Tab-separated table of C-alpha atoms in Angstrom:
chain	number	residue	atom	x	y	z
A	1	MET	CA	-143.362	-169.460	-5.817
A	2	THR	CA	-140.764	-168.137	-7.512
A	3	PRO	CA	-140.964	-168.212	-11.293
A	4	VAL	CA	-137.284	-170.055	-11.014
A	5	ARG	CA	-138.947	-172.688	-8.802
A	6	SER	CA	-141.986	-173.483	-10.507
A	7	LEU	CA	-139.642	-174.180	-13.757
A	8	ALA	CA	-137.148	-176.477	-11.414
A	9	PRO	CA	-139.619	-179.362	-10.926
A	10	ALA	CA	-140.420	-180.255	-15.018
A	11	ILE	CA	-136.508	-178.988	-15.619
A	12	TYR	CA	-135.440	-182.278	-13.440
A	13	PHE	CA	-138.091	-184.344	-14.752
A	14	ILE	CA	-136.456	-183.626	-18.891
A	15	ALA	CA	-133.084	-183.563	-17.663
A	16	PHE	CA	-134.232	-187.742	-16.686
A	17	VAL	CA	-136.629	-188.463	-19.378
A	18	SER	CA	-133.782	-186.827	-21.781
A	19	GLY	CA	-130.774	-188.389	-20.446
A	20	GLY	CA	-132.430	-191.878	-20.516
A	21	VAL	CA	-133.499	-191.533	-24.050
A	22	LEU	CA	-130.341	-190.203	-24.636
A	23	MET	CA	-128.347	-193.421	-23.445
A	24	GLY	CA	-130.956	-195.303	-24.471
A	25	PHE	CA	-130.507	-194.375	-28.314
A	26	GLU	CA	-127.484	-195.058	-27.638
A	27	MET	CA	-127.762	-198.901	-26.708
A	28	LEU	CA	-129.956	-198.451	-30.085
A	29	GLY	CA	-127.165	-197.435	-32.120
A	30	SER	CA	-125.625	-200.904	-31.899
A	31	ARG	CA	-128.906	-202.724	-33.303
A	32	TYR	CA	-128.787	-200.438	-36.703
A	33	LEU	CA	-124.925	-201.143	-36.442
A	34	PHE	CA	-123.846	-204.999	-35.819
A	35	PRO	CA	-126.401	-206.282	-39.284
A	36	TYR	CA	-123.577	-204.025	-41.391
A	37	PHE	CA	-120.766	-203.693	-39.055
A	38	GLY	CA	-119.885	-206.541	-36.474
A	39	GLY	CA	-120.519	-205.578	-32.600
A	40	GLY	CA	-117.692	-206.363	-32.171
A	41	ILE	CA	-115.492	-203.974	-29.601
A	42	GLY	CA	-114.812	-201.721	-32.728
A	43	THR	CA	-118.261	-200.813	-33.518
A	44	TRP	CA	-119.099	-200.007	-29.697
A	45	ALA	CA	-115.420	-197.645	-29.791
A	46	SER	CA	-117.221	-196.195	-32.380
A	47	LEU	CA	-120.553	-195.841	-30.835
A	48	ILE	CA	-119.452	-194.251	-27.909
A	49	SER	CA	-117.081	-192.355	-28.760
A	50	THR	CA	-119.303	-190.450	-30.867
A	51	VAL	CA	-121.935	-190.340	-27.740
A	52	LEU	CA	-119.019	-188.086	-25.744
A	53	CYS	CA	-117.946	-185.485	-28.895
A	54	ALA	CA	-121.977	-185.163	-29.414
A	55	LEU	CA	-122.206	-185.014	-25.741
A	56	ALA	CA	-118.301	-182.795	-25.649
A	57	ILE	CA	-120.009	-180.170	-28.722
A	58	GLY	CA	-123.246	-179.945	-27.148
A	59	TYR	CA	-121.938	-178.756	-23.595
A	60	PHE	CA	-119.954	-175.817	-25.624
A	61	ALA	CA	-123.388	-174.789	-27.322
A	62	GLY	CA	-125.193	-175.341	-24.473
A	63	SER	CA	-122.047	-172.318	-22.690
A	64	ALA	CA	-122.452	-170.914	-25.387
A	65	ILE	CA	-126.432	-170.856	-25.666
A	66	VAL	CA	-126.227	-169.252	-21.407
A	67	ASP	CA	-124.682	-166.216	-23.553
A	68	ARG	CA	-127.169	-165.291	-25.494
A	69	ASN	CA	-130.343	-166.424	-25.322
A	70	PRO	CA	-131.175	-169.206	-21.886
A	71	SER	CA	-134.774	-169.972	-22.641
A	72	GLN	CA	-136.683	-173.122	-21.221
A	73	ARG	CA	-137.717	-172.193	-25.413
A	74	THR	CA	-134.335	-172.728	-26.664
A	75	ILE	CA	-133.658	-176.015	-25.159
A	76	GLY	CA	-136.960	-176.854	-26.066
A	77	ALA	CA	-136.349	-176.684	-29.527
A	78	ALA	CA	-133.383	-178.752	-29.445
A	79	ILE	CA	-134.654	-181.171	-27.819
A	80	LEU	CA	-138.229	-180.605	-31.085
A	81	VAL	CA	-135.515	-181.065	-33.669
A	82	ALA	CA	-134.044	-183.628	-31.824
A	83	ALA	CA	-137.587	-185.511	-31.609
A	84	PHE	CA	-137.427	-185.709	-35.801
A	85	TRP	CA	-134.014	-186.688	-36.211
A	86	LEU	CA	-134.998	-189.629	-33.980
A	87	ALA	CA	-138.624	-189.843	-36.022
A	88	LEU	CA	-136.739	-190.638	-39.452
A	89	VAL	CA	-134.309	-193.200	-38.218
A	90	PRO	CA	-136.167	-196.019	-38.152
A	91	ALA	CA	-137.299	-195.390	-42.211
A	92	THR	CA	-132.929	-194.457	-43.271
A	93	ALA	CA	-130.852	-196.462	-40.830
A	94	ASP	CA	-130.786	-199.458	-43.207
A	95	ALA	CA	-129.844	-197.361	-47.108
A	96	ILE	CA	-127.288	-195.000	-44.966
A	97	MET	CA	-125.619	-198.080	-43.450
A	98	GLN	CA	-125.528	-199.809	-46.884
A	99	ALA	CA	-124.094	-196.206	-48.411
A	100	ILE	CA	-121.697	-196.288	-45.409
A	101	LEU	CA	-120.572	-199.958	-45.884
A	102	ASN	CA	-120.051	-199.779	-50.274
A	103	GLN	CA	-117.738	-196.724	-49.572
A	104	LEU	CA	-115.445	-197.273	-46.830
A	105	SER	CA	-116.013	-200.685	-46.566
A	106	ALA	CA	-115.599	-202.656	-43.139
A	107	GLY	CA	-112.826	-201.000	-40.573
A	108	PRO	CA	-112.586	-197.740	-38.160
A	109	ALA	CA	-113.510	-195.170	-41.246
A	110	ALA	CA	-116.820	-197.100	-41.502
A	111	THR	CA	-117.765	-197.833	-38.318
A	112	LEU	CA	-117.271	-194.224	-37.142
A	113	SER	CA	-119.059	-192.122	-40.103
A	114	ALA	CA	-121.976	-194.961	-39.580
A	115	SER	CA	-121.620	-194.111	-35.923
A	116	ALA	CA	-121.509	-189.981	-36.598
A	117	ALA	CA	-124.287	-190.253	-39.226
A	118	LEU	CA	-126.720	-191.745	-36.938
A	119	LEU	CA	-126.417	-189.977	-33.715
A	120	LEU	CA	-124.278	-187.473	-33.611
A	121	VAL	CA	-127.033	-184.799	-34.683
A	122	PRO	CA	-129.853	-185.625	-32.583
A	123	LEU	CA	-127.643	-186.081	-28.900
A	124	THR	CA	-125.376	-183.138	-29.837
A	125	LEU	CA	-128.748	-181.384	-29.729
A	126	LEU	CA	-129.809	-183.186	-26.331
A	127	GLY	CA	-126.382	-181.804	-25.185
A	128	THR	CA	-127.401	-178.689	-25.136
A	129	PHE	CA	-129.165	-179.159	-22.130
A	130	SER	CA	-128.200	-179.587	-18.855
A	131	PRO	CA	-125.991	-176.185	-19.254
A	132	ILE	CA	-129.371	-174.114	-20.353
A	133	ALA	CA	-130.850	-175.734	-17.077
A	134	VAL	CA	-128.449	-174.826	-14.923
A	135	SER	CA	-128.473	-171.580	-15.769
A	136	LEU	CA	-132.152	-171.149	-15.901
A	137	LEU	CA	-132.178	-172.821	-12.675
A	138	THR	CA	-129.540	-170.290	-10.675
A	139	ARG	CA	-130.557	-167.223	-9.023
A	140	SER	CA	-127.107	-166.684	-7.144
A	141	ALA	CA	-123.645	-167.599	-7.823
A	142	HIS	CA	-123.446	-169.300	-4.545
A	143	GLU	CA	-125.850	-171.748	-5.648
A	144	ALA	CA	-123.864	-172.775	-9.158
A	145	GLY	CA	-122.095	-175.546	-8.003
A	146	ARG	CA	-125.398	-176.533	-6.212
A	147	VAL	CA	-128.093	-176.642	-8.980
A	148	ALA	CA	-125.595	-177.903	-11.967
A	149	GLY	CA	-124.671	-181.096	-9.406
A	150	ARG	CA	-128.451	-181.990	-9.709
A	151	VAL	CA	-129.079	-181.279	-13.325
A	152	TYR	CA	-125.727	-183.935	-14.318
A	153	GLY	CA	-126.952	-185.778	-11.497
A	154	VAL	CA	-130.570	-186.383	-12.555
A	155	SER	CA	-129.561	-186.157	-15.735
A	156	THR	CA	-126.616	-189.514	-15.249
A	157	ILE	CA	-129.486	-190.814	-13.019
A	158	GLY	CA	-132.058	-190.999	-16.663
A	159	ASN	CA	-128.278	-192.494	-18.063
A	160	VAL	CA	-128.375	-194.740	-16.190
A	161	ALA	CA	-132.102	-195.907	-16.523
A	162	GLY	CA	-132.243	-195.505	-20.221
A	163	THR	CA	-129.252	-198.164	-20.509
A	164	LEU	CA	-131.207	-200.274	-18.276
A	165	LEU	CA	-134.361	-200.372	-19.481
A	166	THR	CA	-133.342	-200.173	-23.667
A	167	THR	CA	-131.491	-202.806	-23.057
A	168	PHE	CA	-132.957	-205.756	-20.409
A	169	VAL	CA	-137.059	-204.720	-21.631
A	170	LEU	CA	-137.628	-202.762	-23.980
A	171	ILE	CA	-135.912	-204.242	-27.375
A	172	PRO	CA	-136.268	-207.949	-26.203
A	173	SER	CA	-140.367	-206.915	-25.684
A	174	ILE	CA	-140.947	-204.305	-28.708
A	175	GLY	CA	-137.865	-204.247	-31.337
A	176	SER	CA	-135.349	-201.126	-31.954
A	177	ARG	CA	-137.232	-199.294	-34.407
A	178	ASN	CA	-140.306	-199.393	-32.069
A	179	ILE	CA	-138.605	-197.670	-29.541
A	180	THR	CA	-136.965	-195.150	-31.159
A	181	TYR	CA	-140.946	-194.019	-32.463
A	182	ILE	CA	-140.936	-193.995	-28.592
A	183	PHE	CA	-138.430	-192.013	-27.765
A	184	ALA	CA	-139.341	-189.433	-30.584
A	185	VAL	CA	-142.620	-189.510	-29.258
A	186	VAL	CA	-141.403	-188.684	-25.338
A	187	LEU	CA	-138.515	-185.971	-26.833
A	188	ALA	CA	-141.555	-183.855	-28.474
A	189	ALA	CA	-143.068	-184.158	-25.401
A	190	CYS	CA	-141.056	-183.068	-23.017
A	191	ALA	CA	-140.382	-179.830	-25.942
A	192	ALA	CA	-144.099	-179.224	-25.730
A	193	LEU	CA	-143.942	-179.174	-22.025
A	194	LEU	CA	-141.149	-176.599	-22.147
A	195	PHE	CA	-143.253	-174.296	-24.753
A	196	MET	CA	-145.691	-174.143	-22.795
A	197	MET	CA	-143.774	-173.356	-19.971
A	198	PRO	CA	-144.052	-169.363	-19.110
A	199	ALA	CA	-141.225	-167.457	-20.503
A	200	GLN	CA	-138.700	-167.923	-18.029
A	201	ARG	CA	-134.467	-166.594	-19.167
A	202	GLN	CA	-131.369	-166.458	-16.326
A	203	THR	CA	-131.596	-164.919	-13.577
A	204	GLU	CA	-128.800	-162.323	-12.753
A	205	ALA	CA	-126.374	-162.800	-10.410
């Protein structure tokens, strides 16, 4: 088995899991924001816009990393930092939301600021995963499109699973803060898996 093929199962697994955590945490974001800013369309617009901005920044950052240090340890480090960020959220979110509400009152600036404070950093870090993963799994230029489609497809399936599982199973069962801690542990485990694997860098076309 070639190094790329030996790495592939873990990469696809983490693409699915991190995709699930990403969208699951967006759903949790609503639970942190709603008590302070309401559950109207403006709050949802802020959450969705923040997620999309975070992914865009993450994709651009990931594509830049591909040209410098595209290793699984690089994405492992990004995932680990995202895990630490999530672990801090339950203890700090209320104070941050209240401070933003006190400074900006209700309105678009407040909901956007609150969404960014909660989601922007960890989701940007998770967004770096896919571009680097594609580079690690691509052995030649002619298969780049197929690999990219698989990585982003698996990640999107994870997005769907994370959205539905978080909304309909986890939130009613164990609550937002406990889920956030679980997500942090899951991401830390994914990072540990990447760190334990033999180093694999981008294959030249």
